[in-house]
Short mmCIF file of C-alpha atoms in Angstrom, two decimals:
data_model
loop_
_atom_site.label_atom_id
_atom_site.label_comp_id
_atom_site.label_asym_id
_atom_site.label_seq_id
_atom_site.Cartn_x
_atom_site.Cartn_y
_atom_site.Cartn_z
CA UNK A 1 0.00 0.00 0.00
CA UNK A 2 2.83 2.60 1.17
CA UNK A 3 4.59 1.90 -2.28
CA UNK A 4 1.44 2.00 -4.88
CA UNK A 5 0.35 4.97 -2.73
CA UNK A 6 3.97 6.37 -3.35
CA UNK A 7 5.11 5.89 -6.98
CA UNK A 8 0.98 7.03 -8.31
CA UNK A 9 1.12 10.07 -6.54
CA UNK A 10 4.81 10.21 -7.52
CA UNK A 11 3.37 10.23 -11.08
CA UNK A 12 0.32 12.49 -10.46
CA UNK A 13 2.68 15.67 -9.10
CA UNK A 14 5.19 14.96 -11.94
CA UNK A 15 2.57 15.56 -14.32
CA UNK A 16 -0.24 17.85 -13.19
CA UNK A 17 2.14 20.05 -10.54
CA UNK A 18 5.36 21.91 -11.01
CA UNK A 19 6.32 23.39 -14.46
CA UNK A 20 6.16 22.50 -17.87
CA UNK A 21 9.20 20.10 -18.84
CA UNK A 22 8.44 20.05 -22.52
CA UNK A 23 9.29 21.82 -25.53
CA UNK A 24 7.31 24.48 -27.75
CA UNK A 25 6.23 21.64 -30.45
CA UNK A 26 5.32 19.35 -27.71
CA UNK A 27 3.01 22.23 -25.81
CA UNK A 28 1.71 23.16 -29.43
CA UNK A 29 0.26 19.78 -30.06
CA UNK A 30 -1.17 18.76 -26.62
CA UNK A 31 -4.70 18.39 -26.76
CA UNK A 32 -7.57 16.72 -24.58
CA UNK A 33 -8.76 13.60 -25.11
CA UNK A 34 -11.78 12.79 -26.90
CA UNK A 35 -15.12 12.12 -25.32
CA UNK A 36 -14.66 8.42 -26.02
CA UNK A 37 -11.92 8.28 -24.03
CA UNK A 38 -12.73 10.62 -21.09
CA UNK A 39 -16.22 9.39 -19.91
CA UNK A 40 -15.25 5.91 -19.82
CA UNK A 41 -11.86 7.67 -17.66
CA UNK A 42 -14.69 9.57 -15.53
CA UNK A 43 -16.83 6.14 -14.55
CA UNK A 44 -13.59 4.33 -13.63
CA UNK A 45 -12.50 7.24 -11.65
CA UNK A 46 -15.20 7.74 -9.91
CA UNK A 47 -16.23 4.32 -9.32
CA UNK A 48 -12.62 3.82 -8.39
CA UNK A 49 -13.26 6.23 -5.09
CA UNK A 50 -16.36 5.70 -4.05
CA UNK A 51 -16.85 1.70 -4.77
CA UNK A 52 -15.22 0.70 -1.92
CA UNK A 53 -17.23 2.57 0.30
CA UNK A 54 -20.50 2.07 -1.43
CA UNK A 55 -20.64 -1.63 -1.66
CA UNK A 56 -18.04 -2.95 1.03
CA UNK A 57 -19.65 -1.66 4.06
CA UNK A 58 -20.91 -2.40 6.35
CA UNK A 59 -18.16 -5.31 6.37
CA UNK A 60 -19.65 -8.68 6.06
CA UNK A 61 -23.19 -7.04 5.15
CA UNK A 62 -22.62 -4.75 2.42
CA UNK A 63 -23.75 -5.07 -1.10
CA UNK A 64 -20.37 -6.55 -2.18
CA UNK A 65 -20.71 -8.73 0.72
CA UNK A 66 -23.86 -10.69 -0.43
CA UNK A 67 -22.96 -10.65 -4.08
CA UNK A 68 -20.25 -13.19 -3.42
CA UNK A 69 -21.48 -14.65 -0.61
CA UNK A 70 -22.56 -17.65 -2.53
CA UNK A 71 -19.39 -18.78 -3.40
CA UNK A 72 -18.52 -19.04 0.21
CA UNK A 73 -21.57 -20.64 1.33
CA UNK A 74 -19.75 -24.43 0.53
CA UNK A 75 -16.71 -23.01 2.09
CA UNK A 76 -18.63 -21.76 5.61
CA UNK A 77 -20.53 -25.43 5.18
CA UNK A 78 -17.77 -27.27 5.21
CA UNK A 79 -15.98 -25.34 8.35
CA UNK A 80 -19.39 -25.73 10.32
CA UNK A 81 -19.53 -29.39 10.06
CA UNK A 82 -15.28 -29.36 11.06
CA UNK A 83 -16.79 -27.13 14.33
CA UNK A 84 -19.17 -29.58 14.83
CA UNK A 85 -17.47 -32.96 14.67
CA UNK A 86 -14.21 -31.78 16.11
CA UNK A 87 -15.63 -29.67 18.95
CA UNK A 88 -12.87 -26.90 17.94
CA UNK A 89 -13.56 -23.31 18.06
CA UNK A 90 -12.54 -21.33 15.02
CA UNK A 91 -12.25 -17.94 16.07
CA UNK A 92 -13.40 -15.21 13.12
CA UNK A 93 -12.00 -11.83 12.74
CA UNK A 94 -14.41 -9.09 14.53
CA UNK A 95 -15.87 -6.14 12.55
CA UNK A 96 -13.74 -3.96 14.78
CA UNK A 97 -10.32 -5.61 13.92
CA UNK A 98 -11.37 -4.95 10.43
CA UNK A 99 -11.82 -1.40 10.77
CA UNK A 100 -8.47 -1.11 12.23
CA UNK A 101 -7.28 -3.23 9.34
CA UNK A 102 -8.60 -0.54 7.30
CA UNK A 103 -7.59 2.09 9.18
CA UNK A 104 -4.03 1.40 9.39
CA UNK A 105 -3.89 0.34 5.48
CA UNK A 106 -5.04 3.96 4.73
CA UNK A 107 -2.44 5.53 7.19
CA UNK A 108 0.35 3.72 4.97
CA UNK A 109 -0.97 4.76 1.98
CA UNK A 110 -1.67 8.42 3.30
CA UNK A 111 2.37 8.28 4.51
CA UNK A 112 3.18 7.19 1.01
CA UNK A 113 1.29 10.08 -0.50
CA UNK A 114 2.82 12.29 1.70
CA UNK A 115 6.73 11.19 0.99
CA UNK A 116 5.82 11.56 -2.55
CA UNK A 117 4.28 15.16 -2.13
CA UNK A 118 7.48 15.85 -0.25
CA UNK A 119 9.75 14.61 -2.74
CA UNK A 120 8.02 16.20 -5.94
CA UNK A 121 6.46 18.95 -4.57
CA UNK A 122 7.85 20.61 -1.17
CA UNK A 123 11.18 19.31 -1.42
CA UNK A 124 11.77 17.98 -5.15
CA UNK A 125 15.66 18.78 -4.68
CA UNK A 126 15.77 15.52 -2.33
CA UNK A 127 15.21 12.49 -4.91
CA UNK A 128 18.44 14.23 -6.96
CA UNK A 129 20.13 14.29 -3.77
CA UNK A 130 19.57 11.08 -2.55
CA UNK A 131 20.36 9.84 -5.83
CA UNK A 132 23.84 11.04 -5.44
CA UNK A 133 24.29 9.63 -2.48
CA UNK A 134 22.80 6.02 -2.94
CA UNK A 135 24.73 5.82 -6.51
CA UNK A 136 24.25 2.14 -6.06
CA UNK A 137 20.86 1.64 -4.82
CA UNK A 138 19.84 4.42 -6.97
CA UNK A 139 21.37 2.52 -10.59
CA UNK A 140 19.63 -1.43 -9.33
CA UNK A 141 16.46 0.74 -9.02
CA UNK A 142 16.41 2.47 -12.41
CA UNK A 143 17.46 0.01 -14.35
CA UNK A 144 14.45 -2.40 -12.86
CA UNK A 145 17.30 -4.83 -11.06
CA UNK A 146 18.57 -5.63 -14.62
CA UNK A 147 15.65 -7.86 -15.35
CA UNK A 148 15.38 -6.92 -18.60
CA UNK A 149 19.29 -7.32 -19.34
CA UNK A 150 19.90 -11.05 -17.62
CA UNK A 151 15.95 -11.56 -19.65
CA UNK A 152 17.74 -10.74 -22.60
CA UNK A 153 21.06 -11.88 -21.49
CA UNK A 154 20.12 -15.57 -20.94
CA UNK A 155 16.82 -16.45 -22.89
CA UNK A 156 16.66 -13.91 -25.92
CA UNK A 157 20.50 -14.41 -26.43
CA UNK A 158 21.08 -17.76 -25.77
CA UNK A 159 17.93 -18.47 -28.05
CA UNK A 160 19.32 -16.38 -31.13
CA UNK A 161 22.73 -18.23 -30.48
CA UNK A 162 20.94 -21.53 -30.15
CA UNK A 163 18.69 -20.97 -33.77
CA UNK A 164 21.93 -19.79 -35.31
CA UNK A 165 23.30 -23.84 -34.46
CA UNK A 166 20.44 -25.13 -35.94
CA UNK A 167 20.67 -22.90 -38.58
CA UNK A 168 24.29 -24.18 -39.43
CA UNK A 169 23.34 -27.58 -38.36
CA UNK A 170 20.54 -27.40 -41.05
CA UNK A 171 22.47 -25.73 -43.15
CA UNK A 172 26.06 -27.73 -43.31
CA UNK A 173 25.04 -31.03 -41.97
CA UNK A 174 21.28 -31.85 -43.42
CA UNK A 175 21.50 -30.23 -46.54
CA UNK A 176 25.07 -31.33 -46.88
CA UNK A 177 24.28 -34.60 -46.38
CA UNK A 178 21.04 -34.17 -48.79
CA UNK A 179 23.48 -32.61 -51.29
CA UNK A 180 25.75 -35.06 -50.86
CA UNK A 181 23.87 -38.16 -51.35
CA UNK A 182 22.54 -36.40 -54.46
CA UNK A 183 25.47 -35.48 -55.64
CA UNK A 184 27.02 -39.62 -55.08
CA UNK A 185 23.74 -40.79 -56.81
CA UNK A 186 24.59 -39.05 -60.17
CA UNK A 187 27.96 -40.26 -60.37
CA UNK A 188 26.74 -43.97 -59.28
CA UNK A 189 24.25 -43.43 -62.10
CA UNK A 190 26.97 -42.58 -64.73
CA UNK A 191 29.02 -45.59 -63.42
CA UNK A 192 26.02 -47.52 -63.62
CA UNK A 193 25.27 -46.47 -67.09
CA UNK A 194 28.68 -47.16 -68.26
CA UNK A 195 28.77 -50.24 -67.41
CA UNK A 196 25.28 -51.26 -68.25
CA UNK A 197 26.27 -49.86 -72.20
CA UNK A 198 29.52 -51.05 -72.05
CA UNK A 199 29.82 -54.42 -70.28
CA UNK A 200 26.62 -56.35 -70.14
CA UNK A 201 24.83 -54.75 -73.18
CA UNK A 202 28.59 -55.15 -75.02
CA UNK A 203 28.70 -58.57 -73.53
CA UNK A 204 25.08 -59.68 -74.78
CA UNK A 205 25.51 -57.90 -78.30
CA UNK A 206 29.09 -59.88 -78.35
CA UNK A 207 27.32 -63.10 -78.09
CA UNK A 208 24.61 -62.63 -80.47
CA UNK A 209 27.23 -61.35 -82.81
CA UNK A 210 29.25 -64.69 -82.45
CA UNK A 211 26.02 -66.66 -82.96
CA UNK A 212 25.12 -64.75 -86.27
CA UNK A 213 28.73 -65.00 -87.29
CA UNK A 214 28.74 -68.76 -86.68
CA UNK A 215 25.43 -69.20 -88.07
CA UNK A 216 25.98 -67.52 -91.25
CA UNK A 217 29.18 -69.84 -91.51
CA UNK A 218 27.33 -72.70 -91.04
CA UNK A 219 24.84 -71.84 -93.27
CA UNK A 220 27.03 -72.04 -95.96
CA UNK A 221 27.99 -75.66 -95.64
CA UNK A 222 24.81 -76.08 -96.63
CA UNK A 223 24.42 -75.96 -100.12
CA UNK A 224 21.68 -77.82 -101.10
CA UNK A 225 23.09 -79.95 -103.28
CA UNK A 226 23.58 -84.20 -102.84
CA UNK A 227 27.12 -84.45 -104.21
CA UNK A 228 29.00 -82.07 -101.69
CA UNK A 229 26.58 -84.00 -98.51
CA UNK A 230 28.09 -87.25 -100.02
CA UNK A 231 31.76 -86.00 -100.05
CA UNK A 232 31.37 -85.21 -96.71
CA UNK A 233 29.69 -88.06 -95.70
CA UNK A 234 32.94 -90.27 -97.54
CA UNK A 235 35.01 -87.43 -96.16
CA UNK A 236 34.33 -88.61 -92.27
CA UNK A 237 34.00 -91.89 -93.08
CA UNK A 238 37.90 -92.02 -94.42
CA UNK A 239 38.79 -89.86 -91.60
CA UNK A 240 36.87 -92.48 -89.01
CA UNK A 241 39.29 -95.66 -91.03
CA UNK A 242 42.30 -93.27 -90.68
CA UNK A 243 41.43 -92.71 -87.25
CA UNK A 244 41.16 -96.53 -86.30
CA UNK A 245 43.99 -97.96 -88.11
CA UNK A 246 46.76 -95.42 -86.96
CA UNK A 247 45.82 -94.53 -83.68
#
């Protein structure tokens, strides 16, 4: 409470008390804001001040009170029948601890308020001052603890760093290998048609070459005619009687 009370009203003084810390160009286009915008400002505002007070009292009667006070019902059930079987006595806050509850929540707010109208109004020469003399403290608080710096430091970084690997991973190692195996198919291919051209269709075209050769030599032993079958056939017979009486 002392905090939000602090850095609002911190903000409210900075910009609607003290002078102007803008330019001439800036001042020459400030304008109000549209109806649109500052009626639905105006119910929040004003709702914002006097809800609290309107709805949430009496405490545990108001209007606020017995709006919700269905959703508790299982809750204040349950608790009962704990009283009841347990014998223990659950002891509930009293209106008047409340109030002081209350009461001492708006005293820390009112003491925030009132640091910040001292800083930023009374005595606006203190935060510079201070500021000097808490260098330290002064640099962990502006710069928001360096949240934003380790944020960036360890996730945004390390993420770019970590999609640039992939990036070279995908880049030199899948693709290369993609490349590569394309690259070893084609010249398997041109083996593979070399040799299909040269050695088995050579090899099959060499045989049927032979047989055609031979044939057509064959084929000319037969002539047709009686005489040159029956000189061959006396031919092999003398060569069978050679055969048998010299060897």
């Amino acid at each position: 409470a002392f905090m939000t009370a602090f850095y609002m009203f911190r903000l409210f003084f900075q910009v609607f008390t003290g002078h102007f810390r803008g330019d001439h160009h800036t001042a020459h286009h400030l304008h109000e804001s549209p109806p649109n915008m500052a009626y639905p400002l105006l119910v929040l505002g004003v709702l914002s001040v006097i809800a609290g007070a309107v709805f949430g009292f009496p405490p545990d009667h108001g209007l606020y009170h017995r709006f919700v006070e269905p959703i508790f019902e299982a809750a204040h059930g349950s608790e009962a029948a704990v009283e009841h079987a347990t014998g223990a006595v659950v002891e509930h806050a009293a209106e008047a601890s409340e109030l002081v509850m209350a009461a001492l929540s708006l005293a820390v707010a009112l003491a925030g308020i009132g640091l910040a109208y001292l800083f930023y109004v009374k005595r606006p020469d203190i935060p510079a001052a201070l500021a000097e003399k808490l260098r330290g403290l002064y640099n962990l608080l502006l710069n928001k603890y360096w949240v934003d710096e380790l944020y960036e430091a360890i996730f945004i970084d390390f993420g770019k760093a970590f999609c640039r690997f992939l990036w070279g991973v995908d880049a030199k190692v899948v693709d290369g290998a993609v490349n590569g195996s394309g690259w070893l198919t084609m010249r398997l291919s041109v083996v593979s048609s070399w040799y299909d051209m040269k050695i088995v269709d050579g090899l099959v075209n060499a045989i049927a070459t032979l047989i055609q050769g031979g044939s057509f030599t064959l084929r000319r032993l037969q002539t047709g005619a009686i005489q040159n079958y029956i000189l061959a056939m006396a031919l092999g017979i003398v060569g069978m009687v050679v055969f048998y009486l010299f060897l």
